[in-house]
PDB file of C-alpha atoms in Angstrom:
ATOM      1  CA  UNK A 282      -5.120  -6.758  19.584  1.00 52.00           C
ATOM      2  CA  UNK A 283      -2.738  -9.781  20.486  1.00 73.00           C
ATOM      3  CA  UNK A 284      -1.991 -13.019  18.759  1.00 80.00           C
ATOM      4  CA  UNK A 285      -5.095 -14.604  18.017  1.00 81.00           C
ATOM      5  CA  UNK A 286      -5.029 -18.644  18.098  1.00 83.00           C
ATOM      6  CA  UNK A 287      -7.624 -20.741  15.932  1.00 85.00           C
ATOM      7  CA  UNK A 288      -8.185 -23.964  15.376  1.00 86.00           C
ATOM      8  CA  UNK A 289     -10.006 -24.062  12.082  1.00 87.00           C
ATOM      9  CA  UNK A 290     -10.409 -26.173   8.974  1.00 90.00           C
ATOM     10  CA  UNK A 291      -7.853 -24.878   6.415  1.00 90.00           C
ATOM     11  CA  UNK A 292     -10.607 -25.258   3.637  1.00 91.00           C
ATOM     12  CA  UNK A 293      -8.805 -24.534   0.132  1.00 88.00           C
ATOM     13  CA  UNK A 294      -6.055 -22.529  -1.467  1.00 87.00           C
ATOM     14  CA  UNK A 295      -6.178 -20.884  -4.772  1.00 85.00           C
ATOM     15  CA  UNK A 296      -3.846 -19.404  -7.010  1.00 83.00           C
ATOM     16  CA  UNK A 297      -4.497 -16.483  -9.356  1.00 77.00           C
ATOM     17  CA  UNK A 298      -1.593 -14.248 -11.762  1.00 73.00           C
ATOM     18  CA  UNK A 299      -0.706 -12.285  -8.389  1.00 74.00           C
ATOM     19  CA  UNK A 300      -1.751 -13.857  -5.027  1.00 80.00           C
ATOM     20  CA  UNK A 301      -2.856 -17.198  -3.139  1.00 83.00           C
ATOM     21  CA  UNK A 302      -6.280 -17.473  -1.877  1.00 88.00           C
ATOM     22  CA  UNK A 303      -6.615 -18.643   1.578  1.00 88.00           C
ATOM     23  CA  UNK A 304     -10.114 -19.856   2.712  1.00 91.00           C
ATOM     24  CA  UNK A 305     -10.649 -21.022   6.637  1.00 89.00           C
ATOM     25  CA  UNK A 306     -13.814 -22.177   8.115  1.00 90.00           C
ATOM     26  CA  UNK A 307     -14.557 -21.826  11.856  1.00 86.00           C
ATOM     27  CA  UNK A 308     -16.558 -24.590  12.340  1.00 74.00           C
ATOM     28  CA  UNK A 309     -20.120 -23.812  15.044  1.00 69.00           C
ATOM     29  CA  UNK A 310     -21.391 -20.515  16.242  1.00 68.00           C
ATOM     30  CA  UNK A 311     -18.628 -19.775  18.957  1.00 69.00           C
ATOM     31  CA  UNK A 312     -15.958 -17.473  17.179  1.00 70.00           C
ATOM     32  CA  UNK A 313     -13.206 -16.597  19.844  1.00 69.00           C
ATOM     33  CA  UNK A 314     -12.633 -12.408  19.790  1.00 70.00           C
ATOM     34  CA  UNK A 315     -15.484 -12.135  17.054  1.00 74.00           C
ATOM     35  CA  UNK A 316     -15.217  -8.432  17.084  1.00 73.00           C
ATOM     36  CA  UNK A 317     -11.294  -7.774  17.115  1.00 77.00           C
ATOM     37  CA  UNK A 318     -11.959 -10.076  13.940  1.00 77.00           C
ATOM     38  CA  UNK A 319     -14.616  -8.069  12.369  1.00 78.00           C
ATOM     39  CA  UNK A 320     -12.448  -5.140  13.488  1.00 76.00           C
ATOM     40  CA  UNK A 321      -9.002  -6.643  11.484  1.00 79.00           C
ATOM     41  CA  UNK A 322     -11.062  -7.179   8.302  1.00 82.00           C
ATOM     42  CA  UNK A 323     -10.060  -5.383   4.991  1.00 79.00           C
ATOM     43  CA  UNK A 324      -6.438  -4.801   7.020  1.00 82.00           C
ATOM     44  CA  UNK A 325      -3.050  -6.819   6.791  1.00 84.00           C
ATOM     45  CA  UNK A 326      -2.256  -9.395   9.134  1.00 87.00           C
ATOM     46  CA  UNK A 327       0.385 -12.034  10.469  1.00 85.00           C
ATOM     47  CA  UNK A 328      -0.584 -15.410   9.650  1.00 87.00           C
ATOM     48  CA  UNK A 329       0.905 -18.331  11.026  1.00 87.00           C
ATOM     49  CA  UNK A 330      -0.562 -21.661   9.981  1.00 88.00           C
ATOM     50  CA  UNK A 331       1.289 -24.011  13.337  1.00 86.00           C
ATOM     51  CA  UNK A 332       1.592 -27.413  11.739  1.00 80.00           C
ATOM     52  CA  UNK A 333       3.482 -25.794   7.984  1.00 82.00           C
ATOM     53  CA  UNK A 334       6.689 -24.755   9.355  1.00 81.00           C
ATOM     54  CA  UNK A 335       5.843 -22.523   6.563  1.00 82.00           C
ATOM     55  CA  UNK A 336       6.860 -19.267   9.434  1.00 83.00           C
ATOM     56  CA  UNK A 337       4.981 -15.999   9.395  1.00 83.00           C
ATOM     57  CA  UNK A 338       4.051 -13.778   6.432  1.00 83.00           C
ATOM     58  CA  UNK A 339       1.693 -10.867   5.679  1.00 84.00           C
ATOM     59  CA  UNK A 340      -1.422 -11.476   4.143  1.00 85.00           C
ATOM     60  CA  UNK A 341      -4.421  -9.505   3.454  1.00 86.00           C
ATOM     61  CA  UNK A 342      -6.983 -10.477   6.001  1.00 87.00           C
ATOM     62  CA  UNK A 343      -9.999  -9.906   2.709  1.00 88.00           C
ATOM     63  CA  UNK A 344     -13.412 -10.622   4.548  1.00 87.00           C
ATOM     64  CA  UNK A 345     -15.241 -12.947   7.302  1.00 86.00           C
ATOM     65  CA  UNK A 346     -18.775 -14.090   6.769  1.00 86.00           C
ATOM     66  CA  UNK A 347     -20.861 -16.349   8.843  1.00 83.00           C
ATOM     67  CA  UNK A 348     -23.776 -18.252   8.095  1.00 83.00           C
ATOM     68  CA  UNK A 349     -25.488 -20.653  10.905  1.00 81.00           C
ATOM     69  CA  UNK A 350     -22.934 -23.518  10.757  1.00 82.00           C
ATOM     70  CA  UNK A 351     -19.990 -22.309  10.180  1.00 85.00           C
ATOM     71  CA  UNK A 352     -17.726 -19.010   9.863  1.00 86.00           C
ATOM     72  CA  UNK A 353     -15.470 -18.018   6.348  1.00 89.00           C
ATOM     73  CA  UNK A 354     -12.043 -16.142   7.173  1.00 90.00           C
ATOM     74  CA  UNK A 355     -10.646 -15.652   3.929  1.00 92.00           C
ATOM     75  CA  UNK A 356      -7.286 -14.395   3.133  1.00 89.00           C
ATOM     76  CA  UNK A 357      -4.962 -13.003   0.298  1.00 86.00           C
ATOM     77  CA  UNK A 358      -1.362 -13.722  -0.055  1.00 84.00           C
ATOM     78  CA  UNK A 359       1.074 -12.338  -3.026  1.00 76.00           C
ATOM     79  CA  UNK A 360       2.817 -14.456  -4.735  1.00 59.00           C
ATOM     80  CA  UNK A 361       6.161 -13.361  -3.359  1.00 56.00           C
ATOM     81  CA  UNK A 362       6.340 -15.477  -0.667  1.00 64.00           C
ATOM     82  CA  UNK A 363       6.042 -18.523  -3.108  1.00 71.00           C
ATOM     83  CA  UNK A 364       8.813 -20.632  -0.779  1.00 76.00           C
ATOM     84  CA  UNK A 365       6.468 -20.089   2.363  1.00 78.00           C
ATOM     85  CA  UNK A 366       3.289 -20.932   0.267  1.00 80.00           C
ATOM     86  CA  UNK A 367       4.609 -24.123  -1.002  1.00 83.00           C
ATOM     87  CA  UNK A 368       4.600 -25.529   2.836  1.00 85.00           C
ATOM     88  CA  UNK A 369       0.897 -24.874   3.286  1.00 84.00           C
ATOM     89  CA  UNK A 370      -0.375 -26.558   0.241  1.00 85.00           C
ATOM     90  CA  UNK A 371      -0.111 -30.437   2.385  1.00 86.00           C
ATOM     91  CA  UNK A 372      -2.247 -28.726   4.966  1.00 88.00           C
ATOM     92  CA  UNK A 373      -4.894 -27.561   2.865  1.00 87.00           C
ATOM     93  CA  UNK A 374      -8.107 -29.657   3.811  1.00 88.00           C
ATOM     94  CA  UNK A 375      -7.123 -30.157   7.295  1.00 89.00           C
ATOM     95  CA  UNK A 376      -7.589 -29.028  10.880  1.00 89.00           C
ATOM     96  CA  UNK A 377      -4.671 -26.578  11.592  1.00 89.00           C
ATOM     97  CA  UNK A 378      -4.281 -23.748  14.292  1.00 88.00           C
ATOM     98  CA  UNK A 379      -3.885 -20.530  12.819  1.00 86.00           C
ATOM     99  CA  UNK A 380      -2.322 -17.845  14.613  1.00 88.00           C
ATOM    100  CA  UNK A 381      -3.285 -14.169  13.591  1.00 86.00           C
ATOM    101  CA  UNK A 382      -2.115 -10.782  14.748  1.00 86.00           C
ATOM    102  CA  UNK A 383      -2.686  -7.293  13.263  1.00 84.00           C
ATOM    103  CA  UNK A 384       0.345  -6.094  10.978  1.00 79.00           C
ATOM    104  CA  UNK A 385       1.846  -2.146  10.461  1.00 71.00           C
ATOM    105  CA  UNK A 386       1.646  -2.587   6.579  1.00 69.00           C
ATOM    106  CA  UNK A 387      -1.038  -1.321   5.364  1.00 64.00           C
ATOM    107  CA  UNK A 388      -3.246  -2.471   2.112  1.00 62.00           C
ATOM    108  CA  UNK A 389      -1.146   0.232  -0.466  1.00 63.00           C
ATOM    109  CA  UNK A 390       2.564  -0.647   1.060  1.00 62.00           C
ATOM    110  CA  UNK A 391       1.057  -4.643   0.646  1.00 56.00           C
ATOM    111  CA  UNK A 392       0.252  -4.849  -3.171  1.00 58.00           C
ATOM    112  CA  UNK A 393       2.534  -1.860  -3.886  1.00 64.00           C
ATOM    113  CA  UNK A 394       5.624  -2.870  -6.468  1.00 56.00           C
ATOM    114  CA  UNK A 395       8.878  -3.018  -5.655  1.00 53.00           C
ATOM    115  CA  UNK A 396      11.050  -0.457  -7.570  1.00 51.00           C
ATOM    116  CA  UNK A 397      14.912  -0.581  -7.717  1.00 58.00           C
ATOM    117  CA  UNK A 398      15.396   2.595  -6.061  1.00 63.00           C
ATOM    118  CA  UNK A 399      18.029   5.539  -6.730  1.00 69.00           C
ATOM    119  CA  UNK A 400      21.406   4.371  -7.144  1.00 71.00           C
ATOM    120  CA  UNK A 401      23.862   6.618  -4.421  1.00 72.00           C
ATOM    121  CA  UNK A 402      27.710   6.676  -3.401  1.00 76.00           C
ATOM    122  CA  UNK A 403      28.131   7.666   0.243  1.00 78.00           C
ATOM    123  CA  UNK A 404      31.566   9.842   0.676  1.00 81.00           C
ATOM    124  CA  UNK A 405      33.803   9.748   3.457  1.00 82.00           C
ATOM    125  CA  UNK A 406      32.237  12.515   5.582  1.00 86.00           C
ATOM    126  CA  UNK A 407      29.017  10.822   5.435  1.00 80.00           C
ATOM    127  CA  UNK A 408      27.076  12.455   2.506  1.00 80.00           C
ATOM    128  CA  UNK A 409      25.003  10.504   0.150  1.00 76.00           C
ATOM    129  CA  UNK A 410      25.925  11.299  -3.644  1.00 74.00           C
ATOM    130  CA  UNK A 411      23.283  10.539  -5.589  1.00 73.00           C
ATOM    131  CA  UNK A 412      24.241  10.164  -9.612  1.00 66.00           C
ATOM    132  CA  UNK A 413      23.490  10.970 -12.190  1.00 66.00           C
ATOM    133  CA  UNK A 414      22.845  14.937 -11.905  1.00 69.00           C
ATOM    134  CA  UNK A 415      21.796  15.544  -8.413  1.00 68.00           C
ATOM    135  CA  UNK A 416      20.717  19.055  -7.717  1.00 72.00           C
ATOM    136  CA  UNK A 417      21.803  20.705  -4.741  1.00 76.00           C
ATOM    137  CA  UNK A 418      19.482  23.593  -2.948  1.00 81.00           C
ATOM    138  CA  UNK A 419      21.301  25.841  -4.369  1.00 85.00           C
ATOM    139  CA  UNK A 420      20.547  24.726  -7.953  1.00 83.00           C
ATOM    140  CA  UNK A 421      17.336  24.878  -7.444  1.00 82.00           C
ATOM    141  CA  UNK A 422      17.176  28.717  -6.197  1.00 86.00           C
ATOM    142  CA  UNK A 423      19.586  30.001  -9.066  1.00 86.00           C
ATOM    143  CA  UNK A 424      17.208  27.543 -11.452  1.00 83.00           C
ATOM    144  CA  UNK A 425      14.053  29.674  -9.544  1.00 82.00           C
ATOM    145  CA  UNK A 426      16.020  33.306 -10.002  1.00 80.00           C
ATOM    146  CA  UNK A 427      16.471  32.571 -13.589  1.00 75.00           C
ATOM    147  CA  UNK A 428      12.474  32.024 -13.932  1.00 67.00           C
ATOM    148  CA  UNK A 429      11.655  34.767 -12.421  1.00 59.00           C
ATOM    149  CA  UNK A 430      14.256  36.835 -13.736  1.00 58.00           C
ATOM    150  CA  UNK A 431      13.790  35.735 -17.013  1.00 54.00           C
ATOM    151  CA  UNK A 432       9.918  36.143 -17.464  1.00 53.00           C
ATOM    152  CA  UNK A 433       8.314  39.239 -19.424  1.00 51.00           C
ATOM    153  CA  UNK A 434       6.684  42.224 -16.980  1.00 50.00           C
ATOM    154  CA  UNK A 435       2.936  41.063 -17.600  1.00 51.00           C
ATOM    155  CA  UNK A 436       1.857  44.775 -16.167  1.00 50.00           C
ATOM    156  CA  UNK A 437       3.203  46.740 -19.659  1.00 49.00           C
ATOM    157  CA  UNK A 438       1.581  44.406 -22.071  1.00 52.00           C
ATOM    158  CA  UNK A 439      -1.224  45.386 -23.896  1.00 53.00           C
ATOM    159  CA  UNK A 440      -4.603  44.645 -21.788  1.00 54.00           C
ATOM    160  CA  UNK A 441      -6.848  42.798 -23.961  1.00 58.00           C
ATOM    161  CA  UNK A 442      -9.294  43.426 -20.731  1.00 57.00           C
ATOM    162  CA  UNK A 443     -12.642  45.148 -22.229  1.00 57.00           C
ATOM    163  CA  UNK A 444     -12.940  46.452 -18.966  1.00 57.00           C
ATOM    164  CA  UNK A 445     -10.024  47.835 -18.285  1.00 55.00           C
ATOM    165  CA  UNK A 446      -9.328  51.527 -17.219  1.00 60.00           C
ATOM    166  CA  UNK A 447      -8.709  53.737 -19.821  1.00 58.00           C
ATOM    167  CA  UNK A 448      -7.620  57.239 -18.805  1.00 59.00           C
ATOM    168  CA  UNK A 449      -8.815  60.107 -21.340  1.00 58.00           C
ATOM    169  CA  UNK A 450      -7.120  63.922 -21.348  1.00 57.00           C
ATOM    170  CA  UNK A 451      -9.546  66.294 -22.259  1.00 58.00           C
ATOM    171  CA  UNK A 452      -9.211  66.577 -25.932  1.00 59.00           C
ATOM    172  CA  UNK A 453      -9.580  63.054 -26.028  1.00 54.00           C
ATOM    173  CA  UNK A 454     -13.203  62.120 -27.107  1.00 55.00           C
ATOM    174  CA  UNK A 455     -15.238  58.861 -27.320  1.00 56.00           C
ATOM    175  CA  UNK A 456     -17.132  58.508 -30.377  1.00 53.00           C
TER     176      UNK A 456
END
């Protein structure tokens, strides 16, 4: 799907702990590319909202109902993109043209958190040194020998299996 234009009523925004709730109407029955739509919902778009300045950002494109006068797009936005946000909030309760595409990102990499990552050193011929205590391959097969080196023959133990063989010489009797 390509950019999708709109011209729509930009009818509120909300704020919860963790994201900005977007809520468009579509006003009449006529809903340009109604099925891409449909298609797009419950997946991560671009938004653009024209008149903002506010630029592009991700948002979760959440759900799109319609009733018999108008059509609901409604849209989540984390709250990382507070600087962007902050532009929109004149143009809620307005006309604006919203321009949607699809995104790569999905839903998990969206509302996933952001982690600080491993700390490395890259050396002059190009390897990555990662501290503290990397293990190289070839820690982790002497670290695998040992283990198996190391653990007890299970085959001479005594077999607490009732059904085990049990081999008998002649003068042996059961009684």
């Amino acid at each position: 799907m390509t950019k999708t234009t709109l011209n729509v009523l930009f009818k509120k925004m909300q704020k919860d702990d963790k994201k900005e709730v977007l809520e468009f109407h579509v006003q009449g029955n006529e809903l340009p590319n109604t099925q891409e739509l449909v298609g797009l919902a419950g997946s991560i778009v671009i938004l653009n909202v024209e008149e903002s300045n506010a630029g592009t950002f991700n948002a979760e494109f959440v759900s799109v109902q319609k009733d018999s006068k108008k059509t609901t797009l409604k849209f989540n936005i984390k709250g990382d993109s507070d600087a962007k946000v902050i532009k929109l909030y004149p143009h809620a309760g307005r006309s604006v043209t919203l321009f949607m595409e699809p995104s790569q990102m999905s839903v998990d990499d969206f509302y996933e958190d952001e982690h600080e990552g491993i700390e490395y050193k890259i050396d002059k011929d190009g390897t990555a040194n990662v501290s503290p205590n990397q293990m190289t391959l070839d820690d982790v097969a002497q670290e695998e020998e040992g283990e198996v080196q190391g653990e007890p023959d299970k085959k001479d133990d005594d077999n607490d299996d009732p059904c085990a063989e049990v081999n008998l010489s002649d003068d042996d009797s059961l009684e």
